[in-house]
CSV table of C-alpha atoms and ligand atoms in Angstrom, one decimal:
chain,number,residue,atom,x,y,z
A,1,UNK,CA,0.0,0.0,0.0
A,2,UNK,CA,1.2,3.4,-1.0
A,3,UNK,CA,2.1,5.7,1.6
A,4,UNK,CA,1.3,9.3,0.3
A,5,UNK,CA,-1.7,8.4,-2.2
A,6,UNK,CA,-4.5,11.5,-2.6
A,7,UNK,CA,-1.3,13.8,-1.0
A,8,UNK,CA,-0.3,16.9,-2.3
A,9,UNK,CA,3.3,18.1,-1.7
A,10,UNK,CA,5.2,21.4,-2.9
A,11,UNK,CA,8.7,20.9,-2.2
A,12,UNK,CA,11.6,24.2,-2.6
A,13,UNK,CA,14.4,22.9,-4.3
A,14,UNK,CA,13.1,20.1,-5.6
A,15,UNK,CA,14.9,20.4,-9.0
A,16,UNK,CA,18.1,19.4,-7.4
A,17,UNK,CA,20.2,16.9,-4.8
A,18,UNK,CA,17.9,16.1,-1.2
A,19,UNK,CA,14.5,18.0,-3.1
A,20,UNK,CA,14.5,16.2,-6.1
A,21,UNK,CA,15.5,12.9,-4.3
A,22,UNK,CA,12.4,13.4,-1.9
A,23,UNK,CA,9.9,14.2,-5.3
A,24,UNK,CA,10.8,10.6,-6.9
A,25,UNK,CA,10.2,9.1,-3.9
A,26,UNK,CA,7.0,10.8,-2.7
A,27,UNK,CA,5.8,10.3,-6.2
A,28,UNK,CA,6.5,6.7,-5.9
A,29,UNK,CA,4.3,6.6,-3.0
A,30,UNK,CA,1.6,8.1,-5.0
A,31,UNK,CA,1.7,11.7,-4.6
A,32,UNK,CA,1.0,14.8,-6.8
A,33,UNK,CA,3.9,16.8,-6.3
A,34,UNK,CA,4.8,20.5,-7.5
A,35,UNK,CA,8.5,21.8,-7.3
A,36,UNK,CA,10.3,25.0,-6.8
A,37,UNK,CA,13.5,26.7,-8.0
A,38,UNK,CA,14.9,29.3,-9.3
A,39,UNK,CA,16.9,27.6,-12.6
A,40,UNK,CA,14.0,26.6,-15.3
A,41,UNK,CA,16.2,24.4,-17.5
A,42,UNK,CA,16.8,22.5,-14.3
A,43,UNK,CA,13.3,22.1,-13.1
A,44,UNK,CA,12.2,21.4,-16.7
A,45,UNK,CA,14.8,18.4,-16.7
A,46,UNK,CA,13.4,17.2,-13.4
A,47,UNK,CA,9.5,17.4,-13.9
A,48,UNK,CA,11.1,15.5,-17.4
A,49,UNK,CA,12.4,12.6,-14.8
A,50,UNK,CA,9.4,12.4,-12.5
A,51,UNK,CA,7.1,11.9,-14.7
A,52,UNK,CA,3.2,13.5,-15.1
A,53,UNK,CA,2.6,13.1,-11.3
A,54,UNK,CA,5.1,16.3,-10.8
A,55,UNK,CA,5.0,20.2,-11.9
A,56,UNK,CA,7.5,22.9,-11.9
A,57,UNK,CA,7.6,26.5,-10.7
A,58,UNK,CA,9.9,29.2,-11.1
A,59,UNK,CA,10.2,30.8,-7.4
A,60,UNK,CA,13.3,32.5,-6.0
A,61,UNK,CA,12.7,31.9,-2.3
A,62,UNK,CA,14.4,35.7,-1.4
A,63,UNK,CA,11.6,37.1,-3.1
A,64,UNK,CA,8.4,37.5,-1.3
A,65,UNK,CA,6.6,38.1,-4.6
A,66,UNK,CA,7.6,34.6,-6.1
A,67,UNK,CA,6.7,32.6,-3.2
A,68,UNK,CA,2.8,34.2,-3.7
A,69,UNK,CA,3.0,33.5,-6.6
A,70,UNK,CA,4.5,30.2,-5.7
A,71,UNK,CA,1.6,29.0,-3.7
A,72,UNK,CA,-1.4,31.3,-5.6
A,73,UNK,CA,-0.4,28.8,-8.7
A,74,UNK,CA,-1.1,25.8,-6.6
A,75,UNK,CA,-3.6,27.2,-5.4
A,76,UNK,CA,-5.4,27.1,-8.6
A,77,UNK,CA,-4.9,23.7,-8.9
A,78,UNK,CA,-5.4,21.8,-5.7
A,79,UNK,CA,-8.2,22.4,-2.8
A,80,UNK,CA,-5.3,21.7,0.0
A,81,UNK,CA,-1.7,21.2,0.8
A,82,UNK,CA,-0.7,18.4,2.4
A,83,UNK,CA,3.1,18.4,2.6
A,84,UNK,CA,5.4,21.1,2.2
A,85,UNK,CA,9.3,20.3,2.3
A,86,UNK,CA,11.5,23.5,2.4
A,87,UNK,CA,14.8,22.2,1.0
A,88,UNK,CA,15.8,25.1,-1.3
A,89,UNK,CA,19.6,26.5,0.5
A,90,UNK,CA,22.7,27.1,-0.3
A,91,UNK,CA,25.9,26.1,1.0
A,92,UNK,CA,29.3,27.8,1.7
A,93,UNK,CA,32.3,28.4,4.0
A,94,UNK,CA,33.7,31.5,5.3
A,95,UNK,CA,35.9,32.1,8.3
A,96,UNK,CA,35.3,34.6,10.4
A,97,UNK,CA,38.3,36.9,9.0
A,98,UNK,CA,37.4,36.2,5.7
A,99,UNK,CA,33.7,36.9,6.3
A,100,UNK,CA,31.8,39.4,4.1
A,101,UNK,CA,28.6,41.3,4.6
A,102,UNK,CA,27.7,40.1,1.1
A,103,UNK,CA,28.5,36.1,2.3
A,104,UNK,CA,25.8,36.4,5.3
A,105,UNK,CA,23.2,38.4,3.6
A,106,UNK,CA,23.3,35.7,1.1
A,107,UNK,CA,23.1,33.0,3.9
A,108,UNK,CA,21.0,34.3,5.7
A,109,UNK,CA,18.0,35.4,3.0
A,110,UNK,CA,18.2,31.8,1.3
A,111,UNK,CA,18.6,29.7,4.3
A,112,UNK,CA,16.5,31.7,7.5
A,113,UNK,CA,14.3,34.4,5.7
A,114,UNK,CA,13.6,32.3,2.3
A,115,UNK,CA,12.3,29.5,4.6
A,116,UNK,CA,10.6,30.9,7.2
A,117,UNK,CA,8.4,33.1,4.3
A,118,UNK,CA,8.0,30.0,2.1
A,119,UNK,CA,6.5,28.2,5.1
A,120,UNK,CA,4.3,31.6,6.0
A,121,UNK,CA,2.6,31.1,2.9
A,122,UNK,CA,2.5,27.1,2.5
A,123,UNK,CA,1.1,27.0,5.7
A,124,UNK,CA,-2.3,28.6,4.9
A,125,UNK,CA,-2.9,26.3,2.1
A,126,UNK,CA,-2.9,23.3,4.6
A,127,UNK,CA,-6.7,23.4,6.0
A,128,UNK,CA,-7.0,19.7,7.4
A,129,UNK,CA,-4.0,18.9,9.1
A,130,UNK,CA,-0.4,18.4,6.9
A,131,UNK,CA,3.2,17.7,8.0
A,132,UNK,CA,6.1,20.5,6.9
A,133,UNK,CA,9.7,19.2,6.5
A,134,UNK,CA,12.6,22.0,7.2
A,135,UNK,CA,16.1,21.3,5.3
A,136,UNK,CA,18.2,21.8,9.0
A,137,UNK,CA,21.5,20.2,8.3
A,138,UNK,CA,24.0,18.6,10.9
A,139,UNK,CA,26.3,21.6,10.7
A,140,UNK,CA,23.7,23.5,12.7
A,141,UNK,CA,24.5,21.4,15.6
A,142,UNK,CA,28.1,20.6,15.6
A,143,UNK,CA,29.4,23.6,14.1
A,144,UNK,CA,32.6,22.5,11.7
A,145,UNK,CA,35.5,25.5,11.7
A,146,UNK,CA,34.9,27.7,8.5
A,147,UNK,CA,31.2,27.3,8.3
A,148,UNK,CA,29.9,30.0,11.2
A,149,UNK,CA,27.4,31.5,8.6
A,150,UNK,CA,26.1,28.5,7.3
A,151,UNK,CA,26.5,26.6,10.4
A,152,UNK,CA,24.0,29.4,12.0
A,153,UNK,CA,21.4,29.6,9.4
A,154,UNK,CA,20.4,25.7,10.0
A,155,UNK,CA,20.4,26.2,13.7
A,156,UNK,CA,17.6,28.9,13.1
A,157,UNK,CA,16.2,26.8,10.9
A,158,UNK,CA,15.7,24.1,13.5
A,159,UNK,CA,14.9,26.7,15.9
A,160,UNK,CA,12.1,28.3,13.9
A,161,UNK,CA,10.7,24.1,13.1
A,162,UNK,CA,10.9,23.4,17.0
A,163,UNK,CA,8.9,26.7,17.7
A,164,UNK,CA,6.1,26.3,14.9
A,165,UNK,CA,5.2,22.5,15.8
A,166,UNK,CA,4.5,23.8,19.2
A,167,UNK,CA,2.2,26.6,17.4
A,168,UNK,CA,0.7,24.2,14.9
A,169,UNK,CA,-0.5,21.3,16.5
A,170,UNK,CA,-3.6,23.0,17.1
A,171,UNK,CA,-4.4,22.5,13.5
A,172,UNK,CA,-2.7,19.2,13.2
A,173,UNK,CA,0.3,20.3,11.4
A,174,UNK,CA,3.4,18.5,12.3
A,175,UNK,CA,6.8,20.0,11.8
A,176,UNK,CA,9.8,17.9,11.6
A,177,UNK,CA,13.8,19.1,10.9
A,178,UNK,CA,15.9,17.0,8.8
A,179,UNK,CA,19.3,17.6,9.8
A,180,UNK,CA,21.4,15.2,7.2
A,181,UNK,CA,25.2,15.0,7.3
A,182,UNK,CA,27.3,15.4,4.0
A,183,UNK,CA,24.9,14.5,1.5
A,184,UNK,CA,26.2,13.6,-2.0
A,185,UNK,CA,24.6,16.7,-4.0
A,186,UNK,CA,25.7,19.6,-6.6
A,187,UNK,CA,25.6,21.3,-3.0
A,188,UNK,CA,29.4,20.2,-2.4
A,189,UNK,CA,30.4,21.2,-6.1
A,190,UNK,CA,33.3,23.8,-5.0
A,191,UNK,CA,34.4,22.0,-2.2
A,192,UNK,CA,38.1,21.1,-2.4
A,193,UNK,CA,38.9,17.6,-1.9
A,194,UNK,CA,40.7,18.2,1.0
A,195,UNK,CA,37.4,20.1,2.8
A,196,UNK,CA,35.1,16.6,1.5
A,197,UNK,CA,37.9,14.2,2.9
A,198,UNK,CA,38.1,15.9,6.6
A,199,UNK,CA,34.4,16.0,6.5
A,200,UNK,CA,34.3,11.8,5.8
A,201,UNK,CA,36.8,11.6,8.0
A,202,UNK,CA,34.1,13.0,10.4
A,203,UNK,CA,32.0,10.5,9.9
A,204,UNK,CA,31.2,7.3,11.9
A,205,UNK,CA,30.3,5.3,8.4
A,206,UNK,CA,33.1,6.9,6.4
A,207,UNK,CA,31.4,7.8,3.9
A,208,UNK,CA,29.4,10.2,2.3
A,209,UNK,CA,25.3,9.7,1.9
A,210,UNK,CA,23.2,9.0,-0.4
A,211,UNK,CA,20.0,11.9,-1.5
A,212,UNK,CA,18.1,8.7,-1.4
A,213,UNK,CA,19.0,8.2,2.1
A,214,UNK,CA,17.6,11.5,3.2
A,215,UNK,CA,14.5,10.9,1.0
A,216,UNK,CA,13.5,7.8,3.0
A,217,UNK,CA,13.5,9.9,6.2
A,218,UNK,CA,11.7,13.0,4.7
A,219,UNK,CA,9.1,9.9,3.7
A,220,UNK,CA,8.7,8.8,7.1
A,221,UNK,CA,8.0,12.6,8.3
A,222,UNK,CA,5.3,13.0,5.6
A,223,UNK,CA,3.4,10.1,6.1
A,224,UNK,CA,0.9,8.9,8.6
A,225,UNK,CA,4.3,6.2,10.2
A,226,UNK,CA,5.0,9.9,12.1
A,227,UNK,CA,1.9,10.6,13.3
A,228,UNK,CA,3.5,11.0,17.0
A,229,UNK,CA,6.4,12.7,16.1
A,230,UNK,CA,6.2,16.4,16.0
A,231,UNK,CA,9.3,19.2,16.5
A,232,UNK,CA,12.1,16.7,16.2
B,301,NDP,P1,21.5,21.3,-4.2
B,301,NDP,O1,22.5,22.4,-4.5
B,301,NDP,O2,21.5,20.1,-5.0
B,301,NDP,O3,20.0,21.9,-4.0
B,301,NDP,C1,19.8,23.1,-3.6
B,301,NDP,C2,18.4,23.5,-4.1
B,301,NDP,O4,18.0,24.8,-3.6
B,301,NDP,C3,18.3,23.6,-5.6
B,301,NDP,O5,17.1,23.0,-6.0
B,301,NDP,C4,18.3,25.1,-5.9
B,301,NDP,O6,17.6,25.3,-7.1
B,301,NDP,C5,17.5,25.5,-4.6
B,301,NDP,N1,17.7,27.0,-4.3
B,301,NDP,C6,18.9,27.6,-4.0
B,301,NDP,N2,18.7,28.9,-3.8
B,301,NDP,C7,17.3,29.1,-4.0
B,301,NDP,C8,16.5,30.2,-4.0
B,301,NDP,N3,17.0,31.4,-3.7
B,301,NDP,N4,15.2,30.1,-4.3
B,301,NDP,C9,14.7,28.9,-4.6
B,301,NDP,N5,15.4,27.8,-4.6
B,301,NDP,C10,16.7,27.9,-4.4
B,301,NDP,O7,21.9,21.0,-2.7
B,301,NDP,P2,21.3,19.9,-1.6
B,301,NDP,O8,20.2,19.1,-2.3
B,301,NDP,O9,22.4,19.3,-1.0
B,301,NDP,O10,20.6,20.9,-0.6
B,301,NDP,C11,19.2,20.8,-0.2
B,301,NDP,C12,19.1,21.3,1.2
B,301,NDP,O11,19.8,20.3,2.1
B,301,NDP,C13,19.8,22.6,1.5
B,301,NDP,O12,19.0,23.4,2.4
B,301,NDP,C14,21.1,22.2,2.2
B,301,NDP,O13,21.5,23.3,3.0
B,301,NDP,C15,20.6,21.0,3.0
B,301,NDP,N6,21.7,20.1,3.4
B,301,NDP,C16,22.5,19.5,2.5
B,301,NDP,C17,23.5,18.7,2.9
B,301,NDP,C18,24.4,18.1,1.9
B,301,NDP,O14,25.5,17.6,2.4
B,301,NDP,N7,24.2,18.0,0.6
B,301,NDP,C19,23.7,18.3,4.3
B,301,NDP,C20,22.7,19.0,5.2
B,301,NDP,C21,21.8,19.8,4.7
B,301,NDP,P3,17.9,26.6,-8.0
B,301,NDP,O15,19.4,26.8,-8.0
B,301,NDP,O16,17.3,26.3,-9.3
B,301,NDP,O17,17.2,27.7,-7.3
């Protein structure tokens, strides 16, 4: 029996990495899926892969505009939202010396205010119950040297998903935090060898994961199997 069947998801940064991993899977498991990003080529490619069950729309999550327009669009074309899985971020070191204005703002609008606005709007499209997945990362919590910025937009990020399930249990909206370690994705493109090898070194398994491995826990948070588990 399918998991996800009659479910509606929208998921940011879905054309890419952890996103587009969770889309195949939640399509597999029978749900209608629309995905966000900025890049059309690359959202065209993916709603290509996934097949009819999955739609694409442009959205920039820094721009408050796009994500109403984001959510007016599915609006039009389903009564409720069911899922919503805010993946789109970027990545990034910078060391505190080395830090630049430009470097935080960029963070900081993608990661914290991109997210937090994206799930402002999602949210009032999810009338009978739902469950709303936050991209957190690891790095929020164990804070590698070199990655302050990023390190401390994914600990708001898990702040902001710890304070929301408290406020939207009410109206049986669960929110959950994925916090994945390294994650094989385009997100690690410009990282030097050297940076990926200290970060597997890190790493109980010793290696790398898999988007596929993240997708099988962001299946378990939007599905009935977490029904008790809220603000984790
Ligand atoms: P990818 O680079 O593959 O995916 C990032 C996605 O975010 C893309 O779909 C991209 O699409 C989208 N995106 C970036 N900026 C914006 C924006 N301004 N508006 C809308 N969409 C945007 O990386 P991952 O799949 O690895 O990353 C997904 C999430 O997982 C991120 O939040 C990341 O921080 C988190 N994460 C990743 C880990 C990893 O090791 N890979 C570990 C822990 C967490 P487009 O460029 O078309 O806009």
């Amino acid at each position: 029996m399918l998991k996800l069947t009659g479910k509606t998801a929208v998921i940011t940064g879905g054309n890419s990495g952890i996103g587009l991993a969770i889309a195949q899977r939640f399509i597999g498991q029978g749900a209608r899926v629309f995905i966000a990003g900025r890049r059309q080529d690359k959202l065209d490619e993916a709603v290509k892969s996934l097949g009819p069950a999955a739609e694409g729309i442009q959205c920039d999550v820094t721009s408050s505009e796009d994500i109403a327009r984001l959510f007016s669009l599915v609006a039009e074309k389903v009564e409720q939202l069911d899922i919503l899985v805010a993946a789109s971020g970027i990545g990034g070191g910078a060391p505190l010396y080395s830090l630049t204005e430009e470097h935080f703002d960029k963070l900081f609008a993608t990661n914290v205010r991109g997210l937090v606005f994206t799930v402002r709007e999602g949210v009032r499209l999810m009338k009978q119950g739902g469950s709303i997945i936050l991209l957190g990362s690891i790095a929020g919590k164990v804070n590698p040297a070199g990655y302050g910025t990023y390190s401390a937009t994914k600990a708001a990020v898990s702040s902001y998903g710890r304070a929301w399930s408290k406020e939207l249990t009410g109206q049986g909206i669960r929110v959950n935090i994925l916090s994945p370690g390294p994650t094989e994705t385009p997100i690690f493109d410009g990282v030097s060898t050297e940076v990926r090898q200290s970060f597997i070194d890190k790493i109980p398994m010793k290696r790398i994961g898999q988007p596929e491995e993240i997708a099988s826990a962001a299946l378990f948070f939007a599905s009935e199997d977490s029904s008790f588990v809220t603000g984790t």
